mmCIF file of C-alpha atoms and ligand atoms in Angstrom:
data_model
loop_
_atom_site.group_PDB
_atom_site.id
_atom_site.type_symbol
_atom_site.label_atom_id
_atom_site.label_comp_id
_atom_site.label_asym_id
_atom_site.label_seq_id
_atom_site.Cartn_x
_atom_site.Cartn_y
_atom_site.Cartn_z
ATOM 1 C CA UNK W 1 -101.106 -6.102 -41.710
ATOM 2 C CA UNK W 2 -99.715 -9.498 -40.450
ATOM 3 C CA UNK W 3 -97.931 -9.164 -36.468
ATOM 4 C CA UNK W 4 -96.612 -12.048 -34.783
ATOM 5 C CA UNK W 5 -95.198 -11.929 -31.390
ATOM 6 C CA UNK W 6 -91.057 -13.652 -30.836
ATOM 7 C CA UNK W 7 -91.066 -13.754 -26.729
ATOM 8 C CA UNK W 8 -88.079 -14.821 -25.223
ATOM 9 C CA UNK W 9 -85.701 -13.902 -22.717
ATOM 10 C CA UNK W 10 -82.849 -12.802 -25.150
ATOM 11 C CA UNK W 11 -79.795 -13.001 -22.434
ATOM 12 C CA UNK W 12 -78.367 -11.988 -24.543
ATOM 13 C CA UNK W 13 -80.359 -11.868 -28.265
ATOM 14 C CA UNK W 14 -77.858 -14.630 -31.120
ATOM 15 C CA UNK W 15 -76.951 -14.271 -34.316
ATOM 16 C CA UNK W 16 -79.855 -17.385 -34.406
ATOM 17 C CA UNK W 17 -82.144 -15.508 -32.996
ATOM 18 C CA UNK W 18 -81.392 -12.692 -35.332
ATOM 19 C CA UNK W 19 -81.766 -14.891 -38.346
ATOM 20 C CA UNK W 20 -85.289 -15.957 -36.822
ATOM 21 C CA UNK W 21 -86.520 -12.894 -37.140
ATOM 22 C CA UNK W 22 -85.378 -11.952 -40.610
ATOM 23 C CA UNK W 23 -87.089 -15.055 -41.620
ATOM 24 C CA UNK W 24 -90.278 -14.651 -39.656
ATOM 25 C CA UNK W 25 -90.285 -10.622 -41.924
ATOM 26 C CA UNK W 26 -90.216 -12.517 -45.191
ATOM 27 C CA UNK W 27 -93.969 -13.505 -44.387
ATOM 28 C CA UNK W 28 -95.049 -11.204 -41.052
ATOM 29 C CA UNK W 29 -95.091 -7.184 -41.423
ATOM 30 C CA UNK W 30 -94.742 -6.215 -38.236
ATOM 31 C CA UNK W 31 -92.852 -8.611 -35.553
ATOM 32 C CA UNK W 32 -93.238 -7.589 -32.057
ATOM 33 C CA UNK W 33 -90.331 -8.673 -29.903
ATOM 34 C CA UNK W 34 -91.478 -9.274 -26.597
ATOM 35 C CA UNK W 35 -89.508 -9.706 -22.738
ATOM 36 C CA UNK W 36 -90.533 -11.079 -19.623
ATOM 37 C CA UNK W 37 -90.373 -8.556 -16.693
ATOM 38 C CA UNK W 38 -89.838 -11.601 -14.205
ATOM 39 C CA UNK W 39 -88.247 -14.626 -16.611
ATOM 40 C CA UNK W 40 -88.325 -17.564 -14.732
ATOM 41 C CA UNK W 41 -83.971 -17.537 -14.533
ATOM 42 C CA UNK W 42 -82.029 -14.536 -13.547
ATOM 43 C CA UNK W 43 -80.703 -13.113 -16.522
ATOM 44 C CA UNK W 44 -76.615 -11.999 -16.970
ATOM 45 C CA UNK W 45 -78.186 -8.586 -18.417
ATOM 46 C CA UNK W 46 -80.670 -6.422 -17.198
ATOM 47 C CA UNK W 47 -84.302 -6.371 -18.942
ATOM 48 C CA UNK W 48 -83.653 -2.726 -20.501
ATOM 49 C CA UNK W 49 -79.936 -3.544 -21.475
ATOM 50 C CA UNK W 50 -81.655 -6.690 -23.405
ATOM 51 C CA UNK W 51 -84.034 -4.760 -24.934
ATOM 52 C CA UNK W 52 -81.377 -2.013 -25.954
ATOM 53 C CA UNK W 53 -79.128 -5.171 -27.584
ATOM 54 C CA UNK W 54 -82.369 -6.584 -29.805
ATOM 55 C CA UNK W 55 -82.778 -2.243 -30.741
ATOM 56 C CA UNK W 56 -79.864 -1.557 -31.702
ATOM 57 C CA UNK W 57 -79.685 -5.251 -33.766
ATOM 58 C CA UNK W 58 -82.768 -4.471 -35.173
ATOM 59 C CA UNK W 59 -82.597 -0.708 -36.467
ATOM 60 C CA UNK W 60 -84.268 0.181 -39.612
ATOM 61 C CA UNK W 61 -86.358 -3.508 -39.767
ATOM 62 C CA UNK W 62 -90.118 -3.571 -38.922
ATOM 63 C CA UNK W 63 -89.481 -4.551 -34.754
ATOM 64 C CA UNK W 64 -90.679 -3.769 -31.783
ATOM 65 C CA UNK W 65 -89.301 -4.576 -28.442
ATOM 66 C CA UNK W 66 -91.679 -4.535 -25.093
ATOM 67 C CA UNK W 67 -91.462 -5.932 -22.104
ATOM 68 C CA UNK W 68 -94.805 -7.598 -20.348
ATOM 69 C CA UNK W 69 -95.518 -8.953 -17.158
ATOM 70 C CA UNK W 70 -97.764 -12.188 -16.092
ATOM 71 C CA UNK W 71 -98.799 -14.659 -19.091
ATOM 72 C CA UNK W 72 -97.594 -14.565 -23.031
ATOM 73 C CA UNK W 73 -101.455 -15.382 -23.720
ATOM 74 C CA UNK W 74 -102.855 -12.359 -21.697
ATOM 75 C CA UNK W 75 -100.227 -10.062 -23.081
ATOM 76 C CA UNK W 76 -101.074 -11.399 -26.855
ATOM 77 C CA UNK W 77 -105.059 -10.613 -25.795
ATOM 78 C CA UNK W 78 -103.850 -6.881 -25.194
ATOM 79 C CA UNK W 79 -101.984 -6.665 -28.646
ATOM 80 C CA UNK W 80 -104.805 -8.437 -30.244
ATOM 81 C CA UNK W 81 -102.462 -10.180 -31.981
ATOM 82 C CA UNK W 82 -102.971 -14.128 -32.086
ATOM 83 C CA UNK W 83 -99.686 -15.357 -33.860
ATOM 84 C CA UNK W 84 -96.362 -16.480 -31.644
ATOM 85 C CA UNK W 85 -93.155 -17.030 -33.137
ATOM 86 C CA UNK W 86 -90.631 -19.023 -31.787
ATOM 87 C CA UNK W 87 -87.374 -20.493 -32.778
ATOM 88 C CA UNK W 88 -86.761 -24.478 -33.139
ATOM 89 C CA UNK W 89 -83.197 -25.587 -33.250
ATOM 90 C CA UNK W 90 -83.930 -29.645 -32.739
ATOM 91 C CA UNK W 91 -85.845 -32.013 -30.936
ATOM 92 C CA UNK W 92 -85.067 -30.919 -27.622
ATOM 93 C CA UNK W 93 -86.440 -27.455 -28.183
ATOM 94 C CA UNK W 94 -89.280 -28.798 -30.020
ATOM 95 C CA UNK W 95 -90.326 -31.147 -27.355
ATOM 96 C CA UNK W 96 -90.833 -28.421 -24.678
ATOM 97 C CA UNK W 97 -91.933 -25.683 -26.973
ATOM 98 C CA UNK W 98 -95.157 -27.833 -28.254
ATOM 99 C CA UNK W 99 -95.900 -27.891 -24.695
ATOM 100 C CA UNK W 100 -95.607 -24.102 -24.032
ATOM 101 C CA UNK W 101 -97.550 -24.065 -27.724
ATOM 102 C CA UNK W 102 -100.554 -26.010 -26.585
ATOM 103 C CA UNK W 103 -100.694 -24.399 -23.134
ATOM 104 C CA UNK W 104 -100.718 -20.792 -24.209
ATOM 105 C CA UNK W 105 -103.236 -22.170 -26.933
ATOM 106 C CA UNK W 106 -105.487 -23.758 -23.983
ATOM 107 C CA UNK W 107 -105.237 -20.523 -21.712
ATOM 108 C CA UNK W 108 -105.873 -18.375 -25.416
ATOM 109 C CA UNK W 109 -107.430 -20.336 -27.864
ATOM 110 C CA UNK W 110 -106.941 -17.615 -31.194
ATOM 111 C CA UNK W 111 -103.300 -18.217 -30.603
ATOM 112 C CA UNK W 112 -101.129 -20.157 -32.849
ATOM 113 C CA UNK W 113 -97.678 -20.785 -32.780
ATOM 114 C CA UNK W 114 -94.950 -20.953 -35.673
ATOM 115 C CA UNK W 115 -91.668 -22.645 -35.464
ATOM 116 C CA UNK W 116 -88.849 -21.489 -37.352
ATOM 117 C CA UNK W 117 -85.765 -23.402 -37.369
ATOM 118 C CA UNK W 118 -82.837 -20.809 -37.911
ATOM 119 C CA UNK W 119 -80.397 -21.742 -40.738
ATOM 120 C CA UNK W 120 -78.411 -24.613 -40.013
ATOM 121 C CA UNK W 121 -74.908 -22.641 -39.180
ATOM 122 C CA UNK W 122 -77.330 -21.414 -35.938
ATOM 123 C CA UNK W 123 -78.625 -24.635 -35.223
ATOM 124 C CA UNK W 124 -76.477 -25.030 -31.759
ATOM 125 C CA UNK W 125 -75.662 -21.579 -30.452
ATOM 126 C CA UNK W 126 -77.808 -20.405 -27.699
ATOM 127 C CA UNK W 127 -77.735 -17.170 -25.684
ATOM 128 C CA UNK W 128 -76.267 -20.125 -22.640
ATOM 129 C CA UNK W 129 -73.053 -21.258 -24.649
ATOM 130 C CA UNK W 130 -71.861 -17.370 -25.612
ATOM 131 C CA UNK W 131 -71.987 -16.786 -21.960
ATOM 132 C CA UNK W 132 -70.210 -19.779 -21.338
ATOM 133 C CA UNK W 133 -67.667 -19.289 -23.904
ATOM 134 C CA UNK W 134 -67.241 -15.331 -23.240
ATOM 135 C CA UNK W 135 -66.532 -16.952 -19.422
ATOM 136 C CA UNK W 136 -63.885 -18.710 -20.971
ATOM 137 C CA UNK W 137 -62.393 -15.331 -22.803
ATOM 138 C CA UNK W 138 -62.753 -16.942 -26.090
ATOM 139 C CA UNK W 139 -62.900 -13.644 -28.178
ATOM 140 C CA UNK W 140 -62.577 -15.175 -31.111
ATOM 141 C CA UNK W 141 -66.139 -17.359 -31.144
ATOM 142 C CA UNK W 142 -67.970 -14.027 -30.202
ATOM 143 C CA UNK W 143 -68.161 -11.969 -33.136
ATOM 144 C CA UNK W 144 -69.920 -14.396 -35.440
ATOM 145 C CA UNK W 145 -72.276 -15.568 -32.601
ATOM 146 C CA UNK W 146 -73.623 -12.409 -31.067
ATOM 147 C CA UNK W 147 -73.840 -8.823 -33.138
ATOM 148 C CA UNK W 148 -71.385 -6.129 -32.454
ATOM 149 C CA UNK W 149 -73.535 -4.469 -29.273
ATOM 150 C CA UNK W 150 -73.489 -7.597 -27.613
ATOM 151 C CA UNK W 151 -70.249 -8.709 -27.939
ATOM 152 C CA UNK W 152 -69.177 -5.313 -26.590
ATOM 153 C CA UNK W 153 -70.941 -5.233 -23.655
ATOM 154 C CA UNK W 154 -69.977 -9.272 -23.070
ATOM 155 C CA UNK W 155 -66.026 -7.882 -23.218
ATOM 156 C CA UNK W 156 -66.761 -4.819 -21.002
ATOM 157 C CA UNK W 157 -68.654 -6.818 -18.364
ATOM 158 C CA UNK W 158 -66.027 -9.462 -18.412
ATOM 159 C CA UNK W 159 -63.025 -7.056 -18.365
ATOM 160 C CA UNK W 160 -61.400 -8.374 -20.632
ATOM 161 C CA UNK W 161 -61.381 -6.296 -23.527
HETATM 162 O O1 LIG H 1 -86.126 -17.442 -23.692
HETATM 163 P P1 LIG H 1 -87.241 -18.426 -23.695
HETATM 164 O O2 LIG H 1 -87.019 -19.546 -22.708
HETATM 165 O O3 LIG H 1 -87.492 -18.943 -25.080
HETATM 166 O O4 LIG H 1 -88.543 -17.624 -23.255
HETATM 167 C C1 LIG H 1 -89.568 -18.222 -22.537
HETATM 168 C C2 LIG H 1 -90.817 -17.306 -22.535
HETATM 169 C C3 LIG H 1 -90.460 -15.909 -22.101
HETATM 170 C C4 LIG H 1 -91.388 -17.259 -23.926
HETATM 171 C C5 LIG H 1 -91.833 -17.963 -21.568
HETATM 172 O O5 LIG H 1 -91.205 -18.212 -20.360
HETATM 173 C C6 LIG H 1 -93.072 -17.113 -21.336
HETATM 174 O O6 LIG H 1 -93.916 -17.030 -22.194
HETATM 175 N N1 LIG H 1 -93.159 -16.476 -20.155
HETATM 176 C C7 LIG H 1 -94.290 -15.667 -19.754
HETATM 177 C C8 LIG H 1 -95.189 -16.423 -18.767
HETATM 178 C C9 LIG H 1 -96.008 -17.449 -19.504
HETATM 179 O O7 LIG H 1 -96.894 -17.127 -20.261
HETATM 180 N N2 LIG H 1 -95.604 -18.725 -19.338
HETATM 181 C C10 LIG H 1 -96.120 -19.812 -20.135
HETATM 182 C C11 LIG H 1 -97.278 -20.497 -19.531
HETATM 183 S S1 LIG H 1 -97.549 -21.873 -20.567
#
């Protein structure tokens, strides 16, 4: 049974990162959705309303959300599990997750890490610009950006359902 770990902070989980994981389940079994307890920014939603979002999301595929606390490479150690997923949208992302890649591979050398790019309609949302254009009230981007929990919960916390 193949398990790969997607770690990210998920404030709030995309339609992108959504479509990563339905790719990474064409070739992994199990994929094992994992949350910072400290992330290094203060998220807009709390750890177990994050977790509840990628649930929910997720229902009936083979996903599990945790949370962990100190390094990705320990916490991979204690799921014996030595493949990372992660989500490439361009150069940008690339750039700084080869050097996450090759430090978690220096601090854990079994790991590997796999980039998928999500499909191109994906390829510039990010968790950032939803908040930034659910700031804005614009209702209308929302639903094909975020799935239906999340947009819910963007419109109740912004009051302006
Ligand atoms: O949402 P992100 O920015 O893609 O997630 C970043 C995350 C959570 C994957 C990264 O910050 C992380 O692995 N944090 C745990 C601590 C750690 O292992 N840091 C990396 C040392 S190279």
């Amino acid at each position: 049974m193949k398990t790969a770990i997607y770690p990210g902070t998920f404030d709030p989980i995309t339609n992108g990162h959504l479509d990563v994981i339905n790719k990474a389940l064409l070739f992994i079994d199990k994929l094992i959705v994992a949350l910072p307890e400290t992330p290094a920014k203060k998220p807009f939603f709390s750890l177990s309303k994050r977790m509840r979002f990628i649930r929910e999301s997720t229902k009936g595929k083979s996903v599990d959300v945790v949370s962990f606390s100190g390094l990705l490479s320990d916490f991979a150690k204690t799921k014996k599990c030595s493949l990372i997923v992660k989500g490439v949208r361009g150069s940008a992302d690339l750039d700084y997750e080869l050097q996450m890649a090759y430090q978690n591979a220096r601090l854990n050398p079994k790991l590997q890490t796999l980039f998928i790019p999500p499909s191109e309609q994906y390829s510039h949302l990010s968790s950032t610009l939803v908040k930034e254009l659910a700031s804005f009230r614009h209702k209308e981007s929302l639903s094909s950006m975020v799935p239906r929990c999340v947009e819910k919960a963007l419109l109740d916390r912004l009051d302006f359902s």
